[in-house]
mmCIF file of C-alpha atoms and ligand atoms in Angstrom:
data_model
loop_
_atom_site.group_PDB
_atom_site.id
_atom_site.type_symbol
_atom_site.label_atom_id
_atom_site.label_comp_id
_atom_site.label_asym_id
_atom_site.label_seq_id
_atom_site.Cartn_x
_atom_site.Cartn_y
_atom_site.Cartn_z
ATOM 1 C CA UNK C 336 21.904 116.517 55.730
ATOM 2 C CA UNK C 337 21.466 112.796 55.295
ATOM 3 C CA UNK C 338 18.804 111.539 52.930
ATOM 4 C CA UNK C 339 16.343 108.742 53.636
ATOM 5 C CA UNK C 340 17.726 105.181 53.685
ATOM 6 C CA UNK C 341 17.969 103.496 50.277
ATOM 7 C CA UNK C 342 15.169 101.000 49.801
ATOM 8 C CA UNK C 343 17.613 98.401 48.555
ATOM 9 C CA UNK C 344 16.856 95.090 46.904
ATOM 10 C CA UNK C 345 13.573 93.278 47.544
ATOM 11 C CA UNK C 346 13.333 90.526 50.116
ATOM 12 C CA UNK C 347 13.200 87.902 47.351
ATOM 13 C CA UNK C 348 16.309 89.209 45.603
ATOM 14 C CA UNK C 349 18.116 89.260 48.923
ATOM 15 C CA UNK C 350 17.093 85.764 49.942
ATOM 16 C CA UNK C 351 17.332 83.975 46.646
ATOM 17 C CA UNK C 352 20.113 85.823 44.813
ATOM 18 C CA UNK C 353 22.332 87.984 47.006
ATOM 19 C CA UNK C 354 22.561 85.732 50.051
ATOM 20 C CA UNK C 355 23.539 82.643 48.014
ATOM 21 C CA UNK C 356 26.158 84.745 46.172
ATOM 22 C CA UNK C 357 27.613 85.998 49.466
ATOM 23 C CA UNK C 358 27.513 82.444 50.848
ATOM 24 C CA UNK C 359 29.523 81.154 47.875
ATOM 25 C CA UNK C 360 31.968 84.053 48.132
ATOM 26 C CA UNK C 361 32.593 83.269 51.800
ATOM 27 C CA UNK C 362 33.329 79.598 51.062
ATOM 28 C CA UNK C 363 35.884 80.415 48.311
ATOM 29 C CA UNK C 364 38.948 80.736 50.629
ATOM 30 C CA UNK C 365 38.065 77.455 52.361
ATOM 31 C CA UNK C 366 37.561 75.723 49.004
ATOM 32 C CA UNK C 367 40.823 77.197 47.672
ATOM 33 C CA UNK C 368 42.877 75.993 50.646
ATOM 34 C CA UNK C 369 41.058 72.645 50.663
ATOM 35 C CA UNK C 370 42.097 72.240 47.029
ATOM 36 C CA UNK C 371 45.710 73.083 47.886
ATOM 37 C CA UNK C 372 45.670 70.334 50.530
ATOM 38 C CA UNK C 373 44.292 67.934 47.919
ATOM 39 C CA UNK C 374 46.988 68.954 45.379
ATOM 40 C CA UNK C 375 49.650 68.554 48.021
ATOM 41 C CA UNK C 376 48.348 65.055 48.825
ATOM 42 C CA UNK C 377 48.490 64.211 45.111
ATOM 43 C CA UNK C 378 52.044 65.523 44.788
ATOM 44 C CA UNK C 379 50.856 68.334 42.480
ATOM 45 C CA UNK C 380 52.175 71.928 42.594
ATOM 46 C CA UNK C 381 50.365 73.849 45.339
ATOM 47 C CA UNK C 382 50.454 77.008 47.424
ATOM 48 C CA UNK C 383 51.238 75.267 50.719
ATOM 49 C CA UNK C 384 55.010 75.036 50.293
ATOM 50 C CA UNK C 385 57.388 73.181 52.582
ATOM 51 C CA UNK C 386 55.669 74.056 55.889
ATOM 52 C CA UNK C 387 52.226 73.032 54.713
ATOM 53 C CA UNK C 388 50.529 72.940 58.127
ATOM 54 C CA UNK C 389 51.957 76.347 59.100
ATOM 55 C CA UNK C 390 50.808 77.880 55.827
ATOM 56 C CA UNK C 391 47.319 76.419 56.207
ATOM 57 C CA UNK C 392 46.931 77.584 59.816
ATOM 58 C CA UNK C 393 48.131 81.058 58.791
ATOM 59 C CA UNK C 394 45.739 81.291 55.843
ATOM 60 C CA UNK C 395 42.727 80.157 57.882
ATOM 61 C CA UNK C 396 43.687 82.510 60.728
ATOM 62 C CA UNK C 397 43.906 85.461 58.342
ATOM 63 C CA UNK C 398 40.502 84.694 56.848
ATOM 64 C CA UNK C 399 38.955 84.338 60.310
ATOM 65 C CA UNK C 400 40.167 87.790 61.204
ATOM 66 C CA UNK C 401 39.058 89.305 57.889
ATOM 67 C CA UNK C 402 35.542 87.894 58.315
ATOM 68 C CA UNK C 403 35.367 89.079 61.930
ATOM 69 C CA UNK C 404 36.247 92.608 60.835
ATOM 70 C CA UNK C 405 33.844 92.364 57.895
ATOM 71 C CA UNK C 406 30.994 91.381 60.244
ATOM 72 C CA UNK C 407 31.734 94.460 62.354
ATOM 73 C CA UNK C 408 32.195 96.709 59.311
ATOM 74 C CA UNK C 409 28.822 95.768 57.810
ATOM 75 C CA UNK C 410 26.911 97.557 60.588
ATOM 76 C CA UNK C 411 29.118 100.636 60.272
ATOM 77 C CA UNK C 412 28.733 100.783 56.496
ATOM 78 C CA UNK C 413 24.975 100.201 56.796
ATOM 79 C CA UNK C 414 24.659 103.143 59.188
ATOM 80 C CA UNK C 415 27.074 105.551 57.552
ATOM 81 C CA UNK C 416 26.004 104.946 53.956
ATOM 82 C CA UNK C 417 22.343 104.453 54.867
ATOM 83 C CA UNK C 418 22.184 100.991 53.365
ATOM 84 C CA UNK C 419 20.328 99.121 56.159
ATOM 85 C CA UNK C 420 19.781 95.985 54.065
ATOM 86 C CA UNK C 421 23.518 95.266 54.124
ATOM 87 C CA UNK C 422 23.087 94.222 57.775
ATOM 88 C CA UNK C 423 21.149 91.202 56.513
ATOM 89 C CA UNK C 424 24.491 89.588 55.575
ATOM 90 C CA UNK C 425 26.035 90.096 58.993
ATOM 91 C CA UNK C 426 24.833 86.879 60.577
ATOM 92 C CA UNK C 427 26.175 84.807 57.697
ATOM 93 C CA UNK C 428 29.563 86.530 57.793
ATOM 94 C CA UNK C 429 29.724 86.030 61.585
ATOM 95 C CA UNK C 430 28.896 82.337 61.346
ATOM 96 C CA UNK C 431 31.574 81.947 58.675
ATOM 97 C CA UNK C 432 34.088 83.701 60.948
ATOM 98 C CA UNK C 433 33.299 81.123 63.643
ATOM 99 C CA UNK C 434 33.593 78.255 61.137
ATOM 100 C CA UNK C 435 36.968 79.472 59.883
ATOM 101 C CA UNK C 436 38.146 79.962 63.488
ATOM 102 C CA UNK C 437 37.197 76.371 64.342
ATOM 103 C CA UNK C 438 38.935 75.079 61.200
ATOM 104 C CA UNK C 439 42.030 77.194 62.011
ATOM 105 C CA UNK C 440 42.052 75.704 65.504
ATOM 106 C CA UNK C 441 41.341 72.173 64.218
ATOM 107 C CA UNK C 442 44.269 72.240 61.772
ATOM 108 C CA UNK C 443 46.515 73.672 64.512
ATOM 109 C CA UNK C 444 45.361 70.987 66.984
ATOM 110 C CA UNK C 445 45.938 68.051 64.650
ATOM 111 C CA UNK C 446 48.936 69.112 62.552
ATOM 112 C CA UNK C 447 50.888 71.680 64.598
ATOM 113 C CA UNK C 448 50.269 70.721 68.208
ATOM 114 C CA UNK C 449 49.723 67.065 67.361
ATOM 115 C CA UNK C 450 47.173 66.372 70.084
ATOM 116 C CA UNK C 451 45.070 67.755 72.916
ATOM 117 C CA UNK C 452 47.765 67.519 75.606
ATOM 118 C CA UNK C 453 50.316 69.470 73.574
ATOM 119 C CA UNK C 454 47.629 72.032 72.681
ATOM 120 C CA UNK C 455 46.726 72.530 76.361
ATOM 121 C CA UNK C 456 50.421 73.029 77.137
ATOM 122 C CA UNK C 457 50.695 75.588 74.305
ATOM 123 C CA UNK C 458 47.585 77.418 75.514
ATOM 124 C CA UNK C 459 49.073 77.555 79.026
ATOM 125 C CA UNK C 460 52.637 78.463 78.068
ATOM 126 C CA UNK C 461 52.754 80.377 74.793
ATOM 127 C CA UNK C 462 51.254 83.835 75.347
ATOM 128 C CA UNK C 463 50.225 84.401 71.692
ATOM 129 C CA UNK C 464 48.221 81.169 71.874
ATOM 130 C CA UNK C 465 46.926 81.901 75.385
ATOM 131 C CA UNK C 466 45.229 85.093 74.154
ATOM 132 C CA UNK C 467 43.755 83.373 71.109
ATOM 133 C CA UNK C 468 41.876 80.673 72.967
ATOM 134 C CA UNK C 469 39.292 82.880 74.726
ATOM 135 C CA UNK C 470 38.676 84.575 71.346
ATOM 136 C CA UNK C 471 37.737 81.201 69.893
ATOM 137 C CA UNK C 472 35.564 80.332 72.902
ATOM 138 C CA UNK C 473 33.727 83.655 72.587
ATOM 139 C CA UNK C 474 32.898 83.082 68.934
ATOM 140 C CA UNK C 475 31.159 79.771 69.652
ATOM 141 C CA UNK C 476 28.146 81.091 71.647
ATOM 142 C CA UNK C 477 27.863 83.944 69.133
ATOM 143 C CA UNK C 478 27.599 81.485 66.254
ATOM 144 C CA UNK C 479 25.232 79.153 68.111
ATOM 145 C CA UNK C 480 22.855 81.938 69.199
ATOM 146 C CA UNK C 481 22.891 83.760 65.865
ATOM 147 C CA UNK C 482 19.489 82.399 64.794
ATOM 148 C CA UNK C 483 16.184 84.282 65.076
ATOM 149 C CA UNK C 484 14.932 81.661 67.578
ATOM 150 C CA UNK C 485 17.805 82.363 69.955
ATOM 151 C CA UNK C 486 17.426 86.094 69.410
ATOM 152 C CA UNK C 487 13.788 85.834 70.543
ATOM 153 C CA UNK C 488 14.559 83.525 73.457
ATOM 154 C CA UNK C 489 17.358 85.668 74.833
ATOM 155 C CA UNK C 490 15.580 89.009 74.351
ATOM 156 C CA UNK C 491 17.719 91.905 75.579
ATOM 157 C CA UNK C 492 20.446 89.517 76.700
ATOM 158 C CA UNK C 493 21.065 88.611 73.056
ATOM 159 C CA UNK C 494 22.505 92.060 72.401
ATOM 160 C CA UNK C 495 24.579 91.860 75.558
ATOM 161 C CA UNK C 496 25.928 88.443 74.589
ATOM 162 C CA UNK C 497 26.786 89.612 71.101
ATOM 163 C CA UNK C 498 29.009 92.412 72.395
ATOM 164 C CA UNK C 499 31.491 89.536 72.917
ATOM 165 C CA UNK C 500 32.470 90.138 69.312
ATOM 166 C CA UNK C 501 34.489 93.175 70.494
ATOM 167 C CA UNK C 502 36.803 91.410 72.990
ATOM 168 C CA UNK C 503 37.055 88.481 70.542
ATOM 169 C CA UNK C 504 38.249 90.789 67.736
ATOM 170 C CA UNK C 505 40.661 92.636 70.058
ATOM 171 C CA UNK C 506 42.178 89.357 71.324
ATOM 172 C CA UNK C 507 42.480 88.055 67.758
ATOM 173 C CA UNK C 508 44.467 91.170 66.790
ATOM 174 C CA UNK C 509 46.689 90.828 69.884
ATOM 175 C CA UNK C 510 47.236 87.166 68.900
ATOM 176 C CA UNK C 511 48.304 88.231 65.396
ATOM 177 C CA UNK C 512 50.602 91.055 66.553
ATOM 178 C CA UNK C 513 52.186 88.786 69.174
ATOM 179 C CA UNK C 514 52.963 85.970 66.765
ATOM 180 C CA UNK C 515 54.346 88.283 64.064
ATOM 181 C CA UNK C 516 58.121 88.276 64.131
ATOM 182 C CA UNK C 517 59.389 90.815 61.619
ATOM 183 C CA UNK C 518 56.680 92.052 59.261
ATOM 184 C CA UNK C 519 53.948 93.887 61.132
ATOM 185 C CA UNK C 520 52.238 95.365 58.072
ATOM 186 C CA UNK C 521 49.224 93.053 57.996
ATOM 187 C CA UNK C 522 48.472 93.066 61.748
ATOM 188 C CA UNK C 523 48.816 96.867 61.831
ATOM 189 C CA UNK C 524 46.340 97.213 58.927
ATOM 190 C CA UNK C 525 43.806 94.993 60.733
ATOM 191 C CA UNK C 526 44.408 96.760 64.055
ATOM 192 C CA UNK C 527 43.761 100.140 62.369
ATOM 193 C CA UNK C 528 40.532 98.894 60.797
ATOM 194 C CA UNK C 529 39.328 97.569 64.166
ATOM 195 C CA UNK C 530 40.323 100.829 65.897
ATOM 196 C CA UNK C 531 38.359 102.841 63.298
ATOM 197 C CA UNK C 532 35.281 100.623 63.714
ATOM 198 C CA UNK C 533 35.424 100.866 67.516
ATOM 199 C CA UNK C 534 35.969 104.621 67.388
ATOM 200 C CA UNK C 535 32.928 105.062 65.155
ATOM 201 C CA UNK C 536 30.819 103.162 67.699
ATOM 202 C CA UNK C 537 32.228 105.189 70.595
ATOM 203 C CA UNK C 538 31.534 108.497 68.844
ATOM 204 C CA UNK C 539 27.985 107.391 68.095
ATOM 205 C CA UNK C 540 27.440 106.629 71.774
ATOM 206 C CA UNK C 541 28.764 110.035 72.823
ATOM 207 C CA UNK C 542 26.719 111.968 70.225
ATOM 208 C CA UNK C 543 24.155 109.683 68.561
HETATM 209 C C1 HEM N 1099 39.158 84.110 66.839
HETATM 210 C C2 HEM N 1099 40.127 83.229 66.837
HETATM 211 C C3 HEM N 1099 41.409 83.349 66.068
HETATM 212 C C4 HEM N 1099 41.790 84.234 65.081
HETATM 213 C C5 HEM N 1099 40.991 85.373 64.461
HETATM 214 C C6 HEM N 1099 43.139 83.878 64.691
HETATM 215 C C7 HEM N 1099 43.876 84.544 63.729
HETATM 216 C C8 HEM N 1099 45.169 84.221 63.374
HETATM 217 C C9 HEM N 1099 45.969 84.971 62.427
HETATM 218 C C10 HEM N 1099 45.514 86.219 61.700
HETATM 219 C C11 HEM N 1099 47.160 84.337 62.321
HETATM 220 C C12 HEM N 1099 48.379 84.772 61.501
HETATM 221 C C13 HEM N 1099 48.233 84.515 60.065
HETATM 222 C C14 HEM N 1099 49.458 84.973 59.305
HETATM 223 O O1 HEM N 1099 50.589 84.816 59.809
HETATM 224 O O2 HEM N 1099 49.280 85.487 58.193
HETATM 225 C C15 HEM N 1099 47.116 83.192 63.204
HETATM 226 C C16 HEM N 1099 48.164 82.304 63.361
HETATM 227 C C17 HEM N 1099 48.172 81.291 64.269
HETATM 228 N N1 HEM N 1099 47.142 80.925 65.100
HETATM 229 FE FE1 HEM N 1099 45.341 81.845 65.273
HETATM 230 N N2 HEM N 1099 43.548 82.809 65.438
HETATM 231 C C18 HEM N 1099 42.525 82.466 66.294
HETATM 232 C C19 HEM N 1099 42.539 81.449 67.222
HETATM 233 C C20 HEM N 1099 43.581 80.581 67.413
HETATM 234 C C21 HEM N 1099 43.589 79.501 68.372
HETATM 235 C C22 HEM N 1099 42.439 79.185 69.329
HETATM 236 C C23 HEM N 1099 44.797 78.881 68.256
HETATM 237 C C24 HEM N 1099 45.355 77.728 69.025
HETATM 238 C C25 HEM N 1099 44.976 77.381 70.231
HETATM 239 C C26 HEM N 1099 45.561 79.553 67.235
HETATM 240 C C27 HEM N 1099 46.817 79.209 66.804
HETATM 241 C C28 HEM N 1099 47.544 79.853 65.847
HETATM 242 C C29 HEM N 1099 48.905 79.503 65.466
HETATM 243 C C30 HEM N 1099 49.746 78.373 66.051
HETATM 244 C C31 HEM N 1099 49.302 80.400 64.473
HETATM 245 C C32 HEM N 1099 50.653 80.507 63.792
HETATM 246 C C33 HEM N 1099 50.853 79.559 62.675
HETATM 247 C C34 HEM N 1099 52.294 79.679 62.220
HETATM 248 O O3 HEM N 1099 52.689 80.723 61.700
HETATM 249 O O4 HEM N 1099 53.025 78.738 62.429
HETATM 250 N N3 HEM N 1099 44.772 80.581 66.732
HETATM 251 N N4 HEM N 1099 45.913 83.146 63.822
#
């Protein structure tokens, strides 16, 4: 039998200690890759290598997907391990996923596609990019409406709107599998994590 939920840290500890720590942790990949771009610009050794733009787009794409899965996993972990306070980080993780997605797209747009026209052509013609675009578009309203104010204004529709995270995550995985050429290890790991998270939700619906 499950015990009562853990009380967890106080509101003050959450707001003034844990949330800032999580915020900093979520900015680390962006700061790291930003620093690599700076080193590269200065002619210093860096992790970008010869195809700098490719490497940067890949890194930002991977982090977007990791944060998307983390946002979904937080609710599962909160429920299964009876740690409801963990859910308090979900909004922040989700907003970071959107920010990384926009940065991933921005770097692609400027450095890989080289402009809006070429990007539109890619979105229309290259299937792995075609599937990724709606995923990005879905994350934007989720990020924008993530505040308490929007939650109140939208009422029950807020929950409905936020189920967009599921198709967004599925499309992101399809995007990753589709663009992978030889090594499928990473996309398969992410796909398995998403499948497990979706299965847990399905089972809970069938027998709450
Ligand atoms: C929710 C939105 C998105 C997610 C989660 C995502 C995720 C990813 C991931 C995981 C990768 C592969 C990283 C690796 O190889 O290790 C990737 C690569 C890529 N993504 Fe996205 N992506 C998203 C949206 C987009 C959009 C909207 C575009 C462009 C319209 C795009 C363009 C690309 C390109 C061109 C690559 C390949 C870079 C290369 O290897 O040359 N992505 N993305």
